[in-house]
Short mmCIF file of C-alpha atoms and ligand atoms in Angstrom, two decimals:
data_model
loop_
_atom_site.label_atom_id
_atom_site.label_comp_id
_atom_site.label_asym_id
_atom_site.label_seq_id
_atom_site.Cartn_x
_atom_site.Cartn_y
_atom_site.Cartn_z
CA UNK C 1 7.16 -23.61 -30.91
CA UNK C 2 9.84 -26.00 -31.50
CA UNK C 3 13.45 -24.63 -33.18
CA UNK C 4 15.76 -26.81 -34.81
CA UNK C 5 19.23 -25.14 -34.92
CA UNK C 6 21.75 -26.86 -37.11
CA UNK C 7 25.46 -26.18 -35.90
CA UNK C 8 24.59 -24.87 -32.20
CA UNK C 9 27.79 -26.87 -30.82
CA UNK C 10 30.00 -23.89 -32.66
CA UNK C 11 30.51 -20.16 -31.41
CA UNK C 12 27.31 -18.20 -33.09
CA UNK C 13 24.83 -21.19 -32.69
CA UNK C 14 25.41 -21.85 -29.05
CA UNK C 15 25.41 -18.88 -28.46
CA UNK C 16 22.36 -18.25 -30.14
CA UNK C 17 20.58 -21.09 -28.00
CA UNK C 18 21.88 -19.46 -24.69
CA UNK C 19 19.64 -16.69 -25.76
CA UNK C 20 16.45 -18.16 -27.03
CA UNK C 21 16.41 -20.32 -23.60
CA UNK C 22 16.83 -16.73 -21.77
CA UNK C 23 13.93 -14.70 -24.14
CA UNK C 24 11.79 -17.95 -25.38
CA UNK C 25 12.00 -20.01 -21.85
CA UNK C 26 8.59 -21.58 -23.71
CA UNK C 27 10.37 -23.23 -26.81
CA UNK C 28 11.62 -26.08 -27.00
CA UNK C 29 15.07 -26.43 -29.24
CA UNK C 30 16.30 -29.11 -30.84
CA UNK C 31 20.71 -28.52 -31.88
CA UNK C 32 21.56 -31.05 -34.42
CA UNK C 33 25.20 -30.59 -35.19
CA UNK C 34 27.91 -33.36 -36.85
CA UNK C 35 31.26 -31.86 -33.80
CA UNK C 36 33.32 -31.18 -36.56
CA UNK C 37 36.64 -29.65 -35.28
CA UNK C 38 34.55 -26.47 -34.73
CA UNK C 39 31.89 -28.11 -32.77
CA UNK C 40 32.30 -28.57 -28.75
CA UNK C 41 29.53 -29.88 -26.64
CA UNK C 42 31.54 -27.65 -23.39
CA UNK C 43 29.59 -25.32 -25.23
CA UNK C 44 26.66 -26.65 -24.85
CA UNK C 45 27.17 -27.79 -21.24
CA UNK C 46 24.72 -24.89 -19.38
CA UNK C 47 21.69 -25.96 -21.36
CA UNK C 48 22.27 -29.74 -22.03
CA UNK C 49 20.20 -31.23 -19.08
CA UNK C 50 17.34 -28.88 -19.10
CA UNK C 51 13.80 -29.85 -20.17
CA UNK C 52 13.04 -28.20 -23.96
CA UNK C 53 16.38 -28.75 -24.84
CA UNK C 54 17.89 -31.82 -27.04
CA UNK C 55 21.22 -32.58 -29.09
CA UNK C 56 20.85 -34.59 -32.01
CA UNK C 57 24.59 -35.50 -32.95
CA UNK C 58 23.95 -35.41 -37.31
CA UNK C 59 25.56 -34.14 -40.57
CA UNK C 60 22.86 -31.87 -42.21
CA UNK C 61 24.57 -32.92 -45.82
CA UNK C 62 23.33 -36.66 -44.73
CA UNK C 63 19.79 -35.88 -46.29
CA UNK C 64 18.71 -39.81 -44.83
CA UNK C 65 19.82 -38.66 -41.25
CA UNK C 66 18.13 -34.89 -42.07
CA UNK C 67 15.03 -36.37 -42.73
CA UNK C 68 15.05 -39.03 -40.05
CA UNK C 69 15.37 -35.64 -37.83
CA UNK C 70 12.49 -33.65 -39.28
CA UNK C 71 10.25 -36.59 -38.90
CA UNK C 72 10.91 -37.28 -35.36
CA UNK C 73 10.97 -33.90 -34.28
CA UNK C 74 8.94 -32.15 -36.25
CA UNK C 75 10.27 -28.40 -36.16
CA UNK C 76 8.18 -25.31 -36.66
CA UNK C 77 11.00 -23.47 -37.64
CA UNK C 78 14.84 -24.11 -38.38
CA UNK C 79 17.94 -21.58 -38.37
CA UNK C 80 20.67 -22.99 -40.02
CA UNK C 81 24.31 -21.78 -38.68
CA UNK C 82 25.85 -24.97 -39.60
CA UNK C 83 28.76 -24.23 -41.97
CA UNK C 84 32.51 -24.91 -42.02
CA UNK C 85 33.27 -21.24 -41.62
CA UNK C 86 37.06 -20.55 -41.68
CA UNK C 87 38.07 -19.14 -44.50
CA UNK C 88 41.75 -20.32 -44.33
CA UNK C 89 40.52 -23.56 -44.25
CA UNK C 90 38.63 -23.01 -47.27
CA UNK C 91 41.65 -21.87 -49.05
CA UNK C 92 43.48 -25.37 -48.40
CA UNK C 93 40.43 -27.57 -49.18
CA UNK C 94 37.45 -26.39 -50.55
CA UNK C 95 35.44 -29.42 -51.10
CA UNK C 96 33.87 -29.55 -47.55
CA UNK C 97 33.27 -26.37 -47.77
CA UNK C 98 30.48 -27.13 -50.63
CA UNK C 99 29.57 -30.53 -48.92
CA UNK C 100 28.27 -28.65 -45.66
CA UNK C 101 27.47 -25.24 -46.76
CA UNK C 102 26.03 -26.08 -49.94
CA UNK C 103 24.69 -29.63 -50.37
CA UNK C 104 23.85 -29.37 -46.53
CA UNK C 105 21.77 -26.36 -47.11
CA UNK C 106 20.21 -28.32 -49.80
CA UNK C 107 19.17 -31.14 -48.02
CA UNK C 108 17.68 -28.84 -44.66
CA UNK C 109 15.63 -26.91 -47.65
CA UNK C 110 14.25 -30.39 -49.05
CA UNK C 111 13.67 -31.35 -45.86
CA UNK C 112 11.81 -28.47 -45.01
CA UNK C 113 9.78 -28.72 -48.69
CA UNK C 114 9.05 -32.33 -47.63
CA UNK C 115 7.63 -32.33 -44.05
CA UNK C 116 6.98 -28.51 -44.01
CA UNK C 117 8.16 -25.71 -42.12
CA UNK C 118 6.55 -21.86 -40.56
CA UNK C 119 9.92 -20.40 -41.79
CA UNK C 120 13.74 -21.75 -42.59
CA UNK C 121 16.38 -19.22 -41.56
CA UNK C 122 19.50 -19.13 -43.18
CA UNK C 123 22.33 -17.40 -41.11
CA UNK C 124 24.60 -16.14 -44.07
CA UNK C 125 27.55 -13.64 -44.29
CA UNK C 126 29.07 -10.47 -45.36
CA UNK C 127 31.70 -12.34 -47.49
CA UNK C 128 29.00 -13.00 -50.34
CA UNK C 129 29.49 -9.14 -51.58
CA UNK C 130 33.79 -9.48 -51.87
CA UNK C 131 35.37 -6.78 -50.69
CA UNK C 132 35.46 -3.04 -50.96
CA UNK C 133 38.27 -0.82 -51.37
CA UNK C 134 39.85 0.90 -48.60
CA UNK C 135 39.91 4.47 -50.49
CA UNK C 136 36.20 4.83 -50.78
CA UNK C 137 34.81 5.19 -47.11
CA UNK C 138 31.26 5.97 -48.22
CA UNK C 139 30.61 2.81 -49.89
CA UNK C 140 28.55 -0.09 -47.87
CA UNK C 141 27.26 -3.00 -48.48
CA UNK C 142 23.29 -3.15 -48.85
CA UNK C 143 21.04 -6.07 -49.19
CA UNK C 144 21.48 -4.84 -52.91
CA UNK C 145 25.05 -5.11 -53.50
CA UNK C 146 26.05 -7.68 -56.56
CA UNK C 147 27.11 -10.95 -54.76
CA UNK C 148 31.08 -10.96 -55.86
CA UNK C 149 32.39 -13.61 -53.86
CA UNK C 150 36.29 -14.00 -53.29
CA UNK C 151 37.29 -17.55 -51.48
CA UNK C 152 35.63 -20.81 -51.96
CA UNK C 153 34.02 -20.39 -48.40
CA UNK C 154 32.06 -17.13 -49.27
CA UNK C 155 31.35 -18.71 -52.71
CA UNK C 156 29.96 -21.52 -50.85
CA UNK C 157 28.01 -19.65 -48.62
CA UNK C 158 26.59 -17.39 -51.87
CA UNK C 159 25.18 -20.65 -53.24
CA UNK C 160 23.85 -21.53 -50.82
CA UNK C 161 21.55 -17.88 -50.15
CA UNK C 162 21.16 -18.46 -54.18
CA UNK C 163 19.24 -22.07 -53.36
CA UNK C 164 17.20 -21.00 -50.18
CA UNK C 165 16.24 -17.82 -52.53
CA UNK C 166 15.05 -20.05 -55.49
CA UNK C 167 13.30 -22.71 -52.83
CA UNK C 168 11.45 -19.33 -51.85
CA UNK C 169 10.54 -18.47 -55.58
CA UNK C 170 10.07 -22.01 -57.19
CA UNK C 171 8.20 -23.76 -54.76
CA UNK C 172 7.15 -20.80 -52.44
CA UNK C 173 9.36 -22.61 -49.38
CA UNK C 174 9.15 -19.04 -46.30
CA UNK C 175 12.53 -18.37 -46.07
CA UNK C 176 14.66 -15.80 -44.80
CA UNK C 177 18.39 -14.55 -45.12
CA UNK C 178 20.59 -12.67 -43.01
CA UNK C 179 23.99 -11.75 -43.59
CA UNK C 180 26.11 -10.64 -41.01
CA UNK C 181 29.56 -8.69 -40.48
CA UNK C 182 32.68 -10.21 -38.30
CA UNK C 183 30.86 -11.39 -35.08
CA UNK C 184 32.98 -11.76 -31.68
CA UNK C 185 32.35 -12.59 -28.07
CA UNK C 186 32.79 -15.56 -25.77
CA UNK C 187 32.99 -19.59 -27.61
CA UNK C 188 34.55 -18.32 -30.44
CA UNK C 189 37.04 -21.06 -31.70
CA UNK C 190 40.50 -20.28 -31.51
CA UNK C 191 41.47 -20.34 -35.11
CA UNK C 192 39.75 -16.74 -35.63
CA UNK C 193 41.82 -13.36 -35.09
CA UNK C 194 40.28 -12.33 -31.93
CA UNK C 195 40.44 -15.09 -29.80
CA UNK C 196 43.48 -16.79 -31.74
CA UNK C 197 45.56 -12.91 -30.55
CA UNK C 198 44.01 -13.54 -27.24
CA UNK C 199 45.42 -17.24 -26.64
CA UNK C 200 48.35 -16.51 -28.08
CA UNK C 201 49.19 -13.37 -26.08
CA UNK C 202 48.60 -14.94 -22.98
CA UNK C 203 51.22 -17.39 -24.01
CA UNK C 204 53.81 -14.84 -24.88
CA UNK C 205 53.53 -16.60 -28.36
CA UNK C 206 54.02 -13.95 -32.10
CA UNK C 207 50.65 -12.59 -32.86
CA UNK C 208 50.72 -13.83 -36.72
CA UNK C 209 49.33 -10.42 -38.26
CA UNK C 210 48.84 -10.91 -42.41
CA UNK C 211 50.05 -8.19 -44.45
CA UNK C 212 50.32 -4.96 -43.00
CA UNK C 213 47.50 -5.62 -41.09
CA UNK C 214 45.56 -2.70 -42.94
CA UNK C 215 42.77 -5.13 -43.51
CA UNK C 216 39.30 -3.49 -42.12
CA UNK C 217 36.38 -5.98 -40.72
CA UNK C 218 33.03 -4.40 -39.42
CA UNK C 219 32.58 -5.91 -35.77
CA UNK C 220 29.83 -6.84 -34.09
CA UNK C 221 29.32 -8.67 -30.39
CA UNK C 222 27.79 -12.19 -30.67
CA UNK C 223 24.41 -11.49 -28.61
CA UNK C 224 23.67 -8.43 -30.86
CA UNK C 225 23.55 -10.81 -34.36
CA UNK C 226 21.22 -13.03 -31.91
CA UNK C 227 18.92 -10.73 -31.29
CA UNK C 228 18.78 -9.77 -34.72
CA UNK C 229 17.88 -13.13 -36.18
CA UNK C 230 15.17 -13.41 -33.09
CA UNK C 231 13.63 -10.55 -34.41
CA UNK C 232 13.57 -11.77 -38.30
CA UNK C 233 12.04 -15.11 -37.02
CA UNK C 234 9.33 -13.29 -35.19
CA UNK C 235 8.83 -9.88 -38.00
CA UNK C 236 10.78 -10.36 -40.92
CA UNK C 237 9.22 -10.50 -44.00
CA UNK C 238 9.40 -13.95 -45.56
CA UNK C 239 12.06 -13.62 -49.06
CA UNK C 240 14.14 -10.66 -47.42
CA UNK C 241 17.69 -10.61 -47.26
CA UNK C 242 18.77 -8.28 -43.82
CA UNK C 243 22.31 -7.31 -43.66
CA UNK C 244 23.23 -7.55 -39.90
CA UNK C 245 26.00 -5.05 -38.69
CA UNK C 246 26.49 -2.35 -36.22
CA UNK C 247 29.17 0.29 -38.05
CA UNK C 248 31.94 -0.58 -36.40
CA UNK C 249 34.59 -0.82 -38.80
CA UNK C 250 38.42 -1.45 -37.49
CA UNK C 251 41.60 -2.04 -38.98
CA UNK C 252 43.40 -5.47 -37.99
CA UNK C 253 46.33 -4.35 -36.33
CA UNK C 254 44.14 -1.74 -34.18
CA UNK C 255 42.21 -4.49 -32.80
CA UNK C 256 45.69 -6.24 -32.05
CA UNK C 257 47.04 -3.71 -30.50
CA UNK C 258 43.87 -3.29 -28.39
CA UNK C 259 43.72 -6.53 -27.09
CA UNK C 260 47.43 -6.61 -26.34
CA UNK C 261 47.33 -3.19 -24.55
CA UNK C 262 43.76 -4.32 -22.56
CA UNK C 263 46.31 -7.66 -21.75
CA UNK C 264 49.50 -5.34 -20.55
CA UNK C 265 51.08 -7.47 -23.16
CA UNK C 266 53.95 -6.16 -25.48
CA UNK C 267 53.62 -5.11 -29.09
CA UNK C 268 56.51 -6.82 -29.90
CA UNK C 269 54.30 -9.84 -30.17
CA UNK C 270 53.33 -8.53 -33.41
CA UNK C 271 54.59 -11.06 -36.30
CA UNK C 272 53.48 -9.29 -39.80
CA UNK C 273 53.70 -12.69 -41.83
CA UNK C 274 52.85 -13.42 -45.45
CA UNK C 275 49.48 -12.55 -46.46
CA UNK C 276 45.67 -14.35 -46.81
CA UNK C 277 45.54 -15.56 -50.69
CA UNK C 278 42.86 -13.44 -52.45
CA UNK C 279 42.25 -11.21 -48.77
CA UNK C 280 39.60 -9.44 -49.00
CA UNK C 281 40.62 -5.50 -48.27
CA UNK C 282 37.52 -4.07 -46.40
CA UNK C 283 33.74 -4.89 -45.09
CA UNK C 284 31.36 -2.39 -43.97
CA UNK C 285 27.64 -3.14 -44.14
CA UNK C 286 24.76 -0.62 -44.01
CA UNK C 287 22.29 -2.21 -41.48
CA UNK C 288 19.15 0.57 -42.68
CA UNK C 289 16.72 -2.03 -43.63
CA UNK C 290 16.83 -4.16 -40.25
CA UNK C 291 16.77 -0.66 -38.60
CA UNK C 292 14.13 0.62 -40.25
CA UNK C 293 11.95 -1.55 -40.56
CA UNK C 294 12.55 -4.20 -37.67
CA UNK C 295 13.79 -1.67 -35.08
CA UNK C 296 16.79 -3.47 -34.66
CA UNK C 297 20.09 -1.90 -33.43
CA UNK C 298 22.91 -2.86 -31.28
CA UNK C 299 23.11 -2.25 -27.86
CA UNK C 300 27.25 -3.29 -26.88
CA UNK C 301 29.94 -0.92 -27.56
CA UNK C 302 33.11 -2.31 -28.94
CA UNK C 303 35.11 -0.91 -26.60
CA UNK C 304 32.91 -2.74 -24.09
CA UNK C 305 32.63 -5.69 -25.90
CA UNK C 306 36.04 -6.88 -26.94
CA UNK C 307 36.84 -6.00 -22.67
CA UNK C 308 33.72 -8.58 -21.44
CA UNK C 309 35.49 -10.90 -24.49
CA UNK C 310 38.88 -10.48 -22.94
CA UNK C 311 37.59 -11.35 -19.33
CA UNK C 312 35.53 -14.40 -20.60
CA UNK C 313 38.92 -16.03 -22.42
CA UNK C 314 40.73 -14.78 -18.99
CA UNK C 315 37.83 -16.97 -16.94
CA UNK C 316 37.15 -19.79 -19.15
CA UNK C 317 40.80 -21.20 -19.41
CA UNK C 318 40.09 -24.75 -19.44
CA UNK C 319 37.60 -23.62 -22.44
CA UNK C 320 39.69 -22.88 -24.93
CA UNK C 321 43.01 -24.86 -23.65
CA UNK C 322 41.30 -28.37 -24.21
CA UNK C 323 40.96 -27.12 -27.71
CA UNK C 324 44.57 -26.14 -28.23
CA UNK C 325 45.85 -29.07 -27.09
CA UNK C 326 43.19 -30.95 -28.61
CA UNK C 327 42.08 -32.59 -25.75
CA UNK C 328 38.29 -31.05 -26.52
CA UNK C 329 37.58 -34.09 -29.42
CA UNK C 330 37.73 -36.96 -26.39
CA UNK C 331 35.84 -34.70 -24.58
CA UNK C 332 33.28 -34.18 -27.26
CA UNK C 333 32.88 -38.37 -27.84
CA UNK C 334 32.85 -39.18 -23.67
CA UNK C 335 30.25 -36.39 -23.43
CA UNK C 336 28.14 -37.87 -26.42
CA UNK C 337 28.12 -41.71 -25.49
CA UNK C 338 26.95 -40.24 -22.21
P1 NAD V 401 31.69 -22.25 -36.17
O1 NAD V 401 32.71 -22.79 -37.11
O2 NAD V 401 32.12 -21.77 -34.82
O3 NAD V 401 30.56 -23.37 -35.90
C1 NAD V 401 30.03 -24.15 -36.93
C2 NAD V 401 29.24 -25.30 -36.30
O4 NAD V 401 28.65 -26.06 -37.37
C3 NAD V 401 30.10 -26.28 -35.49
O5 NAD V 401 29.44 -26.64 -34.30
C4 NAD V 401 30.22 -27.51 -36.41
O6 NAD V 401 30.37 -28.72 -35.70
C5 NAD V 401 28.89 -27.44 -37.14
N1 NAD V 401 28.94 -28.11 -38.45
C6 NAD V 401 29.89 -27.99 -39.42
N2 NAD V 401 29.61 -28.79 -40.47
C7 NAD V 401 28.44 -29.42 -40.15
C8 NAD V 401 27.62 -30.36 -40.84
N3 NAD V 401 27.95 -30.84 -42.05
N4 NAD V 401 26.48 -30.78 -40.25
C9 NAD V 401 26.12 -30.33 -39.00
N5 NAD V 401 26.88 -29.45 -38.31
C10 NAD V 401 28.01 -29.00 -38.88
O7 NAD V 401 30.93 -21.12 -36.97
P2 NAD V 401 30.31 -19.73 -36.46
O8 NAD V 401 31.36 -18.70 -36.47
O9 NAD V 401 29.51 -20.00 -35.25
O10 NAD V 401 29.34 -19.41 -37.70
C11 NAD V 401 28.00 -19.90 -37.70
C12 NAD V 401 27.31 -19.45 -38.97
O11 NAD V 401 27.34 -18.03 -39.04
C13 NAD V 401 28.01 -19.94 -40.25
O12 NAD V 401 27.01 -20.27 -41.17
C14 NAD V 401 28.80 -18.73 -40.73
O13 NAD V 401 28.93 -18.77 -42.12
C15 NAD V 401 27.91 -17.60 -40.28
N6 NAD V 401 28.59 -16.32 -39.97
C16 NAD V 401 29.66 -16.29 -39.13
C17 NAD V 401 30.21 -15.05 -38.79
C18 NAD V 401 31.40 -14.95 -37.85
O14 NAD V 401 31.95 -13.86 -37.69
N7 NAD V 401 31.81 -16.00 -37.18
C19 NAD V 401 29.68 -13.87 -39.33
C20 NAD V 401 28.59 -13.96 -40.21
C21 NAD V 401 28.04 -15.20 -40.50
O1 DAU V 402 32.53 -11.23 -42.19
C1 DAU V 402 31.95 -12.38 -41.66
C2 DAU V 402 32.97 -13.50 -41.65
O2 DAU V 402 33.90 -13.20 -40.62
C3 DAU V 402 32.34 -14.87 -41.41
O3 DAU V 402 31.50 -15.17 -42.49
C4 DAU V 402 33.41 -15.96 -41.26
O4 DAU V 402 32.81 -17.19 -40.92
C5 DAU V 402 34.35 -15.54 -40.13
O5 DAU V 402 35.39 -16.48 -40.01
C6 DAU V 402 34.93 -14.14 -40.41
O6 DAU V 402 35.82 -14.18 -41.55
P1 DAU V 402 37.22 -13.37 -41.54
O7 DAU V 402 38.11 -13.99 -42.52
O8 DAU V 402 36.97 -11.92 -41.62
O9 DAU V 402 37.68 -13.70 -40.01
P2 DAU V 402 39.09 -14.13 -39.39
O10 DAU V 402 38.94 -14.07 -37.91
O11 DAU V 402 39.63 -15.36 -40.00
O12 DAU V 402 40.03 -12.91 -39.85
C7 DAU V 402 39.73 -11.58 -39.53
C8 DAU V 402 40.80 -10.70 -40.16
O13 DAU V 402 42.05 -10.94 -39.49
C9 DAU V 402 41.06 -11.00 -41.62
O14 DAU V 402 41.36 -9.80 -42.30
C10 DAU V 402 42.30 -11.90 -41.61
C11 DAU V 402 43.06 -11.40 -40.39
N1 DAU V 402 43.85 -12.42 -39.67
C12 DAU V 402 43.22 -13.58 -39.30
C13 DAU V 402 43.91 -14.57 -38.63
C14 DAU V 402 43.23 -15.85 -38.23
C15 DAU V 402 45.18 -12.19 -39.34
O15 DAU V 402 45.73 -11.11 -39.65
N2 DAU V 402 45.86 -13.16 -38.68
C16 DAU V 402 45.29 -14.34 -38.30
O16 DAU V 402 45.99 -15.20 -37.72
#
């Protein structure tokens, strides 16, 4: 079986290959990946030299360079996690945004139409449903909630699940669709709360908190969404859309808080400053279909989770301080021409 995974040099996608190397030792996996700001090939350092393992450096929006990839490698089956995925970023410039998410998804599914595929996953979000509010606990998101997106990167990322689902109705292309809540864990680039509160903590620098920090995200630990989108490859039924998330819903500030008390750091790090345009209030997604019918569920605790998160940024300094500074880009090309 041979995997092509787009965008395996950023935090889901690596670690996503970490994983199939430890459950599918017998595939061989192809990351093909354009190091945008997001992408670091540190990441990718523990599997880089092993047999069944390549990087193909490649912007999946450049259909000629897509193509050129399909027909040299030839992959059974491709998971696509390549996205700009900040939504900040998205907020002050939009148009990559549709470039990679959109027209890149585009070109992987034309790809795939042209030289053939077992199945094209596309690893999609929680973002596409909006928001909901914070008075009405009971509502969840379910693989039938109206897609009401809210900032150009989740309307990106809706047309995109729109175009792999009419690939999969017009011309019969087996896809899937997962869409998962706020992931965390180790690799996760500093620009997102967790491991932005982490780095900056550590640093005695304000924790920028937007708002009141009432906000409410749905966390789950990185190797849990893996193992969710291993089992979709192997029994998910082709067309399905599986929400991916484990319950855990928790205010901003809490998790601040957390992280600064699990640091012996002081909560007058706290900076409330001016909110997220169009922030979206709450996400909670009910996971019953993956449950039920894939036997999917998560195995690591929060409170476990964001601790093993904390140690990893505590024991991978050089990690995430190349990127601050910005060192990590020089890296990236050295590593590459070698
Ligand atoms: P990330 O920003 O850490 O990594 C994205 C990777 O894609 C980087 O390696 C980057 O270099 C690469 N990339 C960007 N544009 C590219 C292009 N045009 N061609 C090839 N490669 C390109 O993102 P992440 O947090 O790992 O998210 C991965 C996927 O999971 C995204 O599709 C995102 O929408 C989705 N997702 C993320 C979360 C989350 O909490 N982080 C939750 C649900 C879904
Ligand atoms: O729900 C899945 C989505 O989760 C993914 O699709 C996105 O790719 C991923 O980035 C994430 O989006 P969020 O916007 O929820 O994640 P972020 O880490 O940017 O922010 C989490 C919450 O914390 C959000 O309510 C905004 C708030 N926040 C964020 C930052 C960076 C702050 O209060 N301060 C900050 O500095």
């Amino acid at each position: 079986m041979k995997m092509l995974i787009t965008g395996g040099a950023g935090f889901i996608g690596s670690n996503f290959i970490v994983c199939m190397r430890k459950w599918h030792p017998d595939h061989t996996l192809v990351c093909l990946d354009k190091l945008t700001y997001a992408g670091n090939l540190a990441t990718l350092k523990p599997v880089m030299d092993e047999p069944g393992f390549k990087f193909i450096k490649a912007d999946i929006a450049d259909r000629e360079a897509v193509y050129g990839v399909f027909e040299a490698e030839k992959p059974d089956v491709v998971v696509n996690f390549a996205a700009e995925s900040h939504v900040d970023r998205s907020i002050e410039n939009p148009s990559v945004f549709l470039e990679t998410n959109v027209m890149g998804t585009q070109a992987l599914l034309d790809a795939c139409r042209k030289y053939g595929i077992q199945r094209y996953h596309q690893v999609s979000t929680d973002e596409v449903y909006g928001d909901l509010p914070l008075d009405r606990p009971e509502l969840f998101f379910t693989e039938q909630t109206p897609l009401h997106t809210s900032s150009p990167y989740s309307a990106s990322k809706a047309s995109a699940d729109l175009l792999c689902n009419a690939y999969h109705r017009t011309y019969g292309l087996p896809i899937t669709i997962s869409r998962c809540s706020n992931n965390y864990g180790p690799y996760q680039f500093p620009e997102k709360l967790i491991p932005l509160m982490i780095a900056n903590a550590l640093a005695d620098k304000p924790l920028p908190v937007y708002g009141e920090g009432l906000n409410v995200r749905d966390w789950l630990y990185v190797e849990d969404h893996c193992a969710a989108i291993d089992l979709i490859l192997q029994q998910g039924k082709i067309g399905q859309v599986y929400n991916i998330g484990g319950h855990n819903e928790m205010k901003n500030i809490d998790i601040v808080k957390m992280i600064l008390s699990i640091l012996g750091k002081p909560e007058s790090l706290i900076t409330y400053v001016t909110d997220r345009k169009g922030h979206d209030m709450r996400y909670a997604i009910d996971p019953t279909l993956i449950h039920s019918e894939l036997g999917w569920l998560p195995v690591t605790k929060f409170e476990d989770g964001i601790r093993t998160t904390v140690q990893w940024y505590l024991d991978n300094r050089p990690w995430w301080e190349r990127i601050i500074c910005g060192e990590y880009q020089a890296d990236n090309e050295r590593m590459f021409t070698n």
